Coordinates of N, CA and C in Angstrom, one line a residue:
M1 N -48.8 62.7 18.6 CA -48.0 61.2 17.9 C -48.4 60.4 19.2
K2 N -48.3 60.2 20.1 CA -48.8 59.6 21.2 C -50.4 58.5 21.3
T3 N -51.5 59.7 20.9 CA -52.0 59.7 20.7 C -52.6 58.6 19.4
V4 N -51.5 59.1 18.2 CA -52.7 58.4 17.3 C -51.2 56.8 17.5
F5 N -50.2 56.8 18.2 CA -49.7 55.4 18.2 C -51.5 54.8 19.5
A6 N -51.5 55.7 20.2 CA -52.3 54.5 21.4 C -53.2 53.7 20.4
M7 N -54.2 55.1 19.7 CA -55.9 55.0 18.7 C -55.3 53.1 18.2
A8 N -54.0 53.6 17.4 CA -53.4 52.3 15.9 C -53.5 51.1 17.5
L9 N -52.4 51.1 18.2 CA -52.9 50.1 18.7 C -54.0 49.7 19.6
A10 N -55.0 50.1 19.9 CA -56.9 49.3 20.0 C -57.1 49.0 19.0
A11 N -56.7 50.0 18.3 CA -57.2 48.5 16.9 C -56.4 48.0 16.6
F12 N -55.2 47.6 16.6 CA -54.8 46.3 16.1 C -55.3 45.7 17.8
M13 N -55.8 46.0 18.9 CA -56.1 44.9 19.9 C -57.7 44.3 20.0
G14 N -57.7 45.4 19.0 CA -59.2 44.9 19.0 C -59.8 43.3 17.6
W15 N -59.0 43.8 16.4 CA -58.4 42.9 16.1 C -57.9 41.5 16.2
V16 N -56.7 41.9 16.8 CA -56.6 40.8 17.4 C -57.9 39.9 18.5
G17 N -58.0 40.6 19.0 CA -59.3 39.9 19.7 C -60.2 39.3 18.8
L18 N -60.3 39.8 17.8 CA -61.5 39.1 16.6 C -60.6 37.1 15.9
T19 N -59.3 36.6 16.3 CA -59.2 35.4 15.7 C -59.5 34.9 16.0
P20 N -59.4 33.5 15.1 CA -59.8 32.6 15.2 C -59.2 31.8 16.9
I21 N -57.8 32.0 17.0 CA -57.2 31.5 18.3 C -58.1 32.0 20.1
D22 N -59.0 33.2 19.3 CA -59.7 33.4 20.3 C -61.1 33.1 20.6
V23 N -61.3 32.6 19.3 CA -62.8 31.7 19.2 C -62.1 30.2 20.2
Q24 N -61.1 29.8 19.5 CA -60.9 28.5 20.3 C -60.6 28.8 21.7
A25 N -60.3 29.7 22.1 CA -59.6 29.8 23.5 C -60.9 29.9 24.5
Q26 N -62.2 30.5 23.8 CA -63.6 31.1 24.5 C -64.3 29.2 25.0
D27 N -63.8 28.1 24.3 CA -64.3 27.1 24.3 C -63.2 26.3 24.4
T28 N -63.9 25.4 26.0 CA -62.7 25.0 26.1 C -62.4 23.2 25.7
K29 N -63.1 23.3 24.9 CA -62.7 21.9 24.4 C -62.3 21.8 22.9
P30 N -61.1 21.4 22.2 CA -60.2 21.7 21.8 C -60.5 21.1 20.3
K31 N -60.7 21.9 19.3 CA -61.5 21.4 18.1 C -60.5 21.7 17.3
V32 N -60.8 20.2 16.4 CA -59.7 20.7 15.1 C -60.0 20.2 13.9
V33 N -59.6 20.2 12.7 CA -59.7 19.7 10.8 C -58.4 19.2 11.0
Y34 N -58.9 18.2 10.3 CA -58.3 17.1 9.5 C -58.7 17.2 7.9
H35 N -57.7 17.5 6.9 CA -57.4 17.9 5.8 C -57.2 16.6 4.9
L36 N -57.8 15.9 4.4 CA -57.8 15.3 3.5 C -57.7 15.1 1.7
D37 N -56.3 15.1 1.0 CA -56.7 15.4 -0.2 C -56.4 13.9 -1.3
N38 N -55.7 12.9 -0.2 CA -55.1 12.2 -0.8 C -55.1 11.2 -0.6
A39 N -56.2 9.9 -0.3 CA -56.3 8.9 0.4 C -55.4 7.6 0.4
Y40 N -54.7 8.0 -0.9 CA -53.8 6.5 -1.4 C -52.0 7.3 -0.6
D41 N -52.0 7.4 -0.3 CA -50.7 8.5 0.4 C -51.1 8.3 1.9
N42 N -52.3 9.2 2.7 CA -52.1 10.0 3.5 C -53.4 9.1 4.4
G43 N -53.9 8.2 3.5 CA -56.1 8.3 4.4 C -55.4 7.2 5.2
L44 N -54.7 6.4 5.3 CA -54.3 5.4 6.8 C -54.0 6.3 7.8
K45 N -52.7 7.0 7.3 CA -52.3 7.9 8.3 C -53.1 9.3 8.9
A46 N -54.1 9.6 8.5 CA -55.2 9.9 8.6 C -55.7 9.4 9.6
L47 N -56.4 8.2 9.6 CA -57.2 6.9 10.5 C -56.4 7.0 11.6
R48 N -54.9 6.8 11.6 CA -54.5 6.5 13.2 C -54.2 7.6 13.7
N49 N -54.2 9.2 13.2 CA -53.7 10.2 13.5 C -54.5 10.6 14.4
M50 N -56.1 10.3 14.4 CA -57.7 10.8 14.1 C -57.3 9.7 15.7
R51 N -57.1 8.7 15.8 CA -57.3 7.4 16.9 C -56.3 7.5 18.3
N52 N -55.4 8.7 17.6 CA -54.1 8.1 18.6 C -55.0 10.0 19.4
H53 N -55.5 11.0 18.2 CA -55.4 11.9 19.0 C -56.8 12.2 19.7
L54 N -57.3 11.6 19.6 CA -58.7 10.9 20.7 C -57.9 9.9 21.6
D55 N -57.2 9.1 21.2 CA -56.6 8.1 23.2 C -55.5 9.4 23.7
T56 N -54.6 10.3 23.3 CA -54.8 11.2 23.9 C -55.5 12.3 24.7
S57 N -56.1 12.8 23.9 CA -57.2 13.7 24.2 C -58.8 13.6 23.8
P58 N -59.5 12.4 24.8 CA -60.6 11.9 24.5 C -61.7 12.9 24.0
E59 N -61.6 14.4 24.9 CA -62.4 15.7 24.9 C -62.3 16.4 23.1
T60 N -61.7 16.0 21.9 CA -61.1 16.2 21.0 C -62.1 16.7 20.1
D61 N -63.0 17.8 19.7 CA -64.2 18.1 18.7 C -63.2 18.0 17.4
I62 N -63.3 16.3 16.7 CA -62.4 16.2 14.8 C -63.4 16.6 14.7
V63 N -63.0 16.8 13.0 CA -63.9 17.5 11.7 C -63.3 16.2 10.5
L64 N -63.3 15.6 10.2 CA -61.9 15.5 8.8 C -62.5 16.1 7.8
V65 N -62.2 16.2 6.6 CA -62.6 17.3 5.4 C -61.7 16.7 4.3
A66 N -63.0 15.6 3.3 CA -62.2 14.6 2.4 C -62.2 15.9 1.2
H67 N -61.5 16.0 0.0 CA -61.6 15.9 -1.1 C -60.9 15.3 -2.2
A68 N -60.8 15.9 -3.4 CA -60.1 15.2 -4.8 C -59.4 13.3 -4.2
G69 N -58.8 13.3 -4.3 CA -58.1 11.7 -4.1 C -58.3 11.3 -2.3
G70 N -59.1 12.4 -1.7 CA -59.0 12.1 -0.2 C -61.0 11.2 0.1
V71 N -61.4 11.4 -1.1 CA -62.5 10.8 -0.9 C -62.6 9.4 -0.9
D72 N -61.7 8.6 -1.9 CA -62.0 7.2 -2.0 C -62.0 6.8 -1.2
M73 N -60.8 6.6 0.2 CA -61.1 5.8 1.4 C -62.7 5.4 1.6
F74 N -63.0 6.2 1.7 CA -64.8 6.1 2.1 C -65.8 5.6 0.9
I75 N -65.5 4.9 -0.2 CA -65.9 4.4 -1.3 C -66.4 3.1 -0.3
E76 N -67.1 2.5 -0.5 CA -67.9 1.3 0.6 C -67.1 -0.2 -0.2
G77 N -66.2 -0.9 0.7 CA -65.7 -1.4 1.1 C -64.4 -1.0 0.2
A78 N -63.9 0.4 0.0 CA -62.4 0.7 0.3 C -61.5 0.1 1.0
R79 N -59.9 -0.2 0.9 CA -58.7 -0.2 1.3 C -58.0 0.0 0.8
H80 N -57.0 -0.1 1.9 CA -55.5 0.6 1.6 C -54.8 -0.4 1.0
G81 N -54.4 0.4 -0.7 CA -53.9 0.0 -1.6 C -52.0 -1.1 -0.9
Q82 N -51.6 -0.5 -0.1 CA -50.3 -1.1 0.8 C -50.3 -1.9 1.4
S83 N -51.7 -1.5 2.4 CA -51.3 -2.9 3.2 C -52.6 -3.8 3.1
D84 N -53.3 -3.6 2.5 CA -54.6 -3.9 2.4 C -55.9 -4.0 3.3
T85 N -55.2 -3.1 4.7 CA -56.1 -2.7 5.3 C -57.5 -2.5 5.3
S86 N -58.9 -2.5 5.3 CA -60.1 -1.8 5.2 C -60.2 -0.4 6.0
Y87 N -60.9 0.3 5.0 CA -60.8 1.6 5.7 C -62.7 1.7 6.7
G88 N -63.4 0.8 5.7 CA -64.4 1.2 6.3 C -64.5 0.7 9.0
P89 N -63.9 -0.1 9.5 CA -64.1 0.3 10.4 C -64.0 0.8 11.6
L90 N -62.5 1.4 10.8 CA -61.6 2.4 10.9 C -62.5 3.8 11.7
I91 N -63.1 4.0 9.9 CA -64.0 5.1 9.9 C -65.7 4.9 10.9
S92 N -65.6 3.6 11.2 CA -66.8 3.5 11.7 C -66.7 3.6 13.6
A93 N -65.4 3.1 13.9 CA -64.6 2.9 15.3 C -64.1 4.9 15.8
L94 N -63.9 5.5 14.4 CA -63.5 7.1 14.9 C -65.3 8.1 14.6
K95 N -66.1 7.3 13.7 CA -67.6 7.6 14.3 C -68.1 7.7 15.5
S96 N -67.9 6.7 16.0 CA -68.7 6.6 17.3 C -67.8 6.9 18.5
R97 N -66.4 7.9 18.4 CA -65.6 8.9 19.7 C -66.3 10.5 19.3
G98 N -67.1 10.0 17.9 CA -67.5 11.3 18.0 C -66.9 11.9 16.2
V99 N -65.9 11.3 16.0 CA -64.9 12.2 14.7 C -66.5 12.0 13.1
Q100 N -66.1 13.5 12.7 CA -67.0 13.7 11.7 C -66.6 13.6 10.7
F101 N -67.1 13.5 9.3 CA -66.5 13.2 8.0 C -67.2 14.2 6.7
Q102 N -66.6 15.0 6.1 CA -67.4 15.5 5.5 C -66.8 15.2 4.1
L103 N -67.1 15.0 2.8 CA -67.3 14.4 1.9 C -67.4 15.6 0.6
C104 N -66.2 16.1 -0.2 CA -66.6 16.9 -0.6 C -67.8 17.3 -2.2
E105 N -68.5 16.9 -2.8 CA -69.5 17.5 -3.2 C -69.0 17.4 -4.9
I106 N -68.0 18.7 -4.8 CA -67.9 19.3 -6.3 C -67.1 18.2 -6.6
T107 N -66.0 18.2 -5.7 CA -65.4 15.9 -6.6 C -66.0 15.3 -6.8
L108 N -67.3 15.0 -5.8 CA -67.8 13.4 -6.6 C -68.9 13.8 -7.7
K109 N -69.1 15.5 -8.1 CA -69.7 15.8 -9.3 C -68.4 15.4 -10.6
L110 N -67.4 15.8 -10.5 CA -66.0 16.1 -11.1 C -65.8 15.0 -11.8
R111 N -65.8 13.7 -10.5 CA -65.3 12.4 -10.9 C -67.1 11.2 -11.3
N112 N -68.2 12.1 -11.5 CA -68.9 11.1 -11.6 C -69.3 10.2 -10.8
M113 N -69.6 10.1 -9.0 CA -69.8 9.3 -8.6 C -71.5 10.3 -7.5
N114 N -71.7 8.9 -6.6 CA -73.3 9.3 -6.5 C -72.7 9.1 -4.5
K115 N -73.0 9.5 -3.9 CA -73.1 9.6 -3.1 C -73.5 8.0 -2.4
D116 N -74.3 6.6 -3.3 CA -74.3 6.1 -2.2 C -73.1 5.5 -2.8
Q117 N -72.1 5.2 -2.6 CA -71.5 5.0 -3.7 C -69.9 4.6 -2.0
F118 N -70.8 5.4 -0.9 CA -70.0 5.8 0.4 C -70.7 5.3 1.6
V119 N -69.5 4.7 2.9 CA -69.5 4.3 3.3 C -71.4 4.7 4.0
M120 N -71.7 5.1 5.6 CA -72.7 5.5 5.5 C -72.4 6.1 7.0
D121 N -71.1 6.8 7.2 CA -70.8 7.3 8.5 C -70.2 8.8 7.8
V122 N -70.3 9.0 6.7 CA -69.6 10.4 6.2 C -71.5 11.5 5.6
D123 N -70.9 12.5 5.9 CA -71.8 13.1 5.4 C -71.6 14.0 4.8
F124 N -71.8 15.0 3.2 CA -71.1 15.7 2.3 C -71.4 17.1 2.6
T125 N -70.6 18.2 2.1 CA -70.0 19.7 1.7 C -70.3 20.0 0.6
P126 N -71.2 21.0 0.4 CA -70.9 21.3 -0.8 C -69.4 21.4 -1.5
S127 N -68.2 22.1 -0.5 CA -67.5 22.4 -1.0 C -66.1 22.2 0.1
G128 N -65.3 21.0 -0.2 CA -64.8 21.2 0.7 C -63.5 21.8 1.2
V129 N -62.8 22.8 0.2 CA -62.1 23.9 0.1 C -63.2 25.2 1.3
V130 N -63.9 25.2 1.1 CA -65.4 26.3 1.5 C -65.0 26.3 2.8
A131 N -65.6 24.3 3.1 CA -65.6 23.7 4.5 C -64.5 24.7 5.2
L132 N -63.2 23.3 4.9 CA -61.8 23.9 5.7 C -61.8 25.5 6.1
T133 N -62.1 26.2 5.0 CA -62.4 27.5 5.1 C -63.2 27.5 6.4
D134 N -64.1 28.1 6.6 CA -65.2 28.2 8.2 C -65.1 27.3 9.1
L135 N -64.6 26.2 8.9 CA -64.0 25.1 9.8 C -63.0 26.2 10.9
Q136 N -62.1 26.9 9.7 CA -60.9 27.6 10.5 C -61.2 28.9 11.2
L137 N -61.2 29.4 9.9 CA -62.3 31.0 10.6 C -63.4 31.8 11.3
K138 N -64.2 30.6 10.8 CA -65.8 30.5 11.8 C -65.8 29.8 13.3
E139 N -65.0 28.5 12.9 CA -64.9 27.5 14.8 C -63.8 27.7 14.7
G140 N -62.6 28.4 14.7 CA -61.5 28.6 15.1 C -60.7 27.1 15.7
R141 N -60.7 26.2 14.4 CA -60.2 24.9 14.7 C -59.2 24.6 14.3
A142 N -58.0 24.4 14.6 CA -56.8 23.8 14.2 C -56.8 23.3 13.1
Y143 N -55.6 23.2 11.9 CA -55.4 22.8 11.4 C -55.0 22.3 11.1
I144 N -55.2 20.3 10.4 CA -54.2 19.4 9.9 C -54.1 18.5 9.2
K145 N -53.1 18.2 9.1 CA -52.4 18.2 7.2 C -52.1 16.8 7.3
P146 N -52.1 15.2 7.7 CA -51.3 14.1 8.2 C -50.2 14.2 6.1

């Protein structure tokens, strides 16, 4: 019985050793992924959260993945509806600090949008949901949804 328990414990410990937390622990640089699916409600908050994040922990590697309504703030000339704040300068400032912005191509296709409608500071990913999954599981990034 003790042998079965020891083998089960060893298998569990081996499994735990492969979790994303371990991936993050091996790299001294903190890594996070921000998830944005609603620019109207959370876009400005996400940009401010990332700015504050980098002000406090400047070595953090940040990727923001946007899909659905989250892509709206990346349209050239977009402004926050309530405060009339222009998103472009805030996005550019974060990009200059190393933040990566990935927009979902499925969203663009479903909404009949073109890549040339967006600010130059963004990249595109085939699927925002798959990108979120991969960034967490394969890169060990912490997940933040403002």
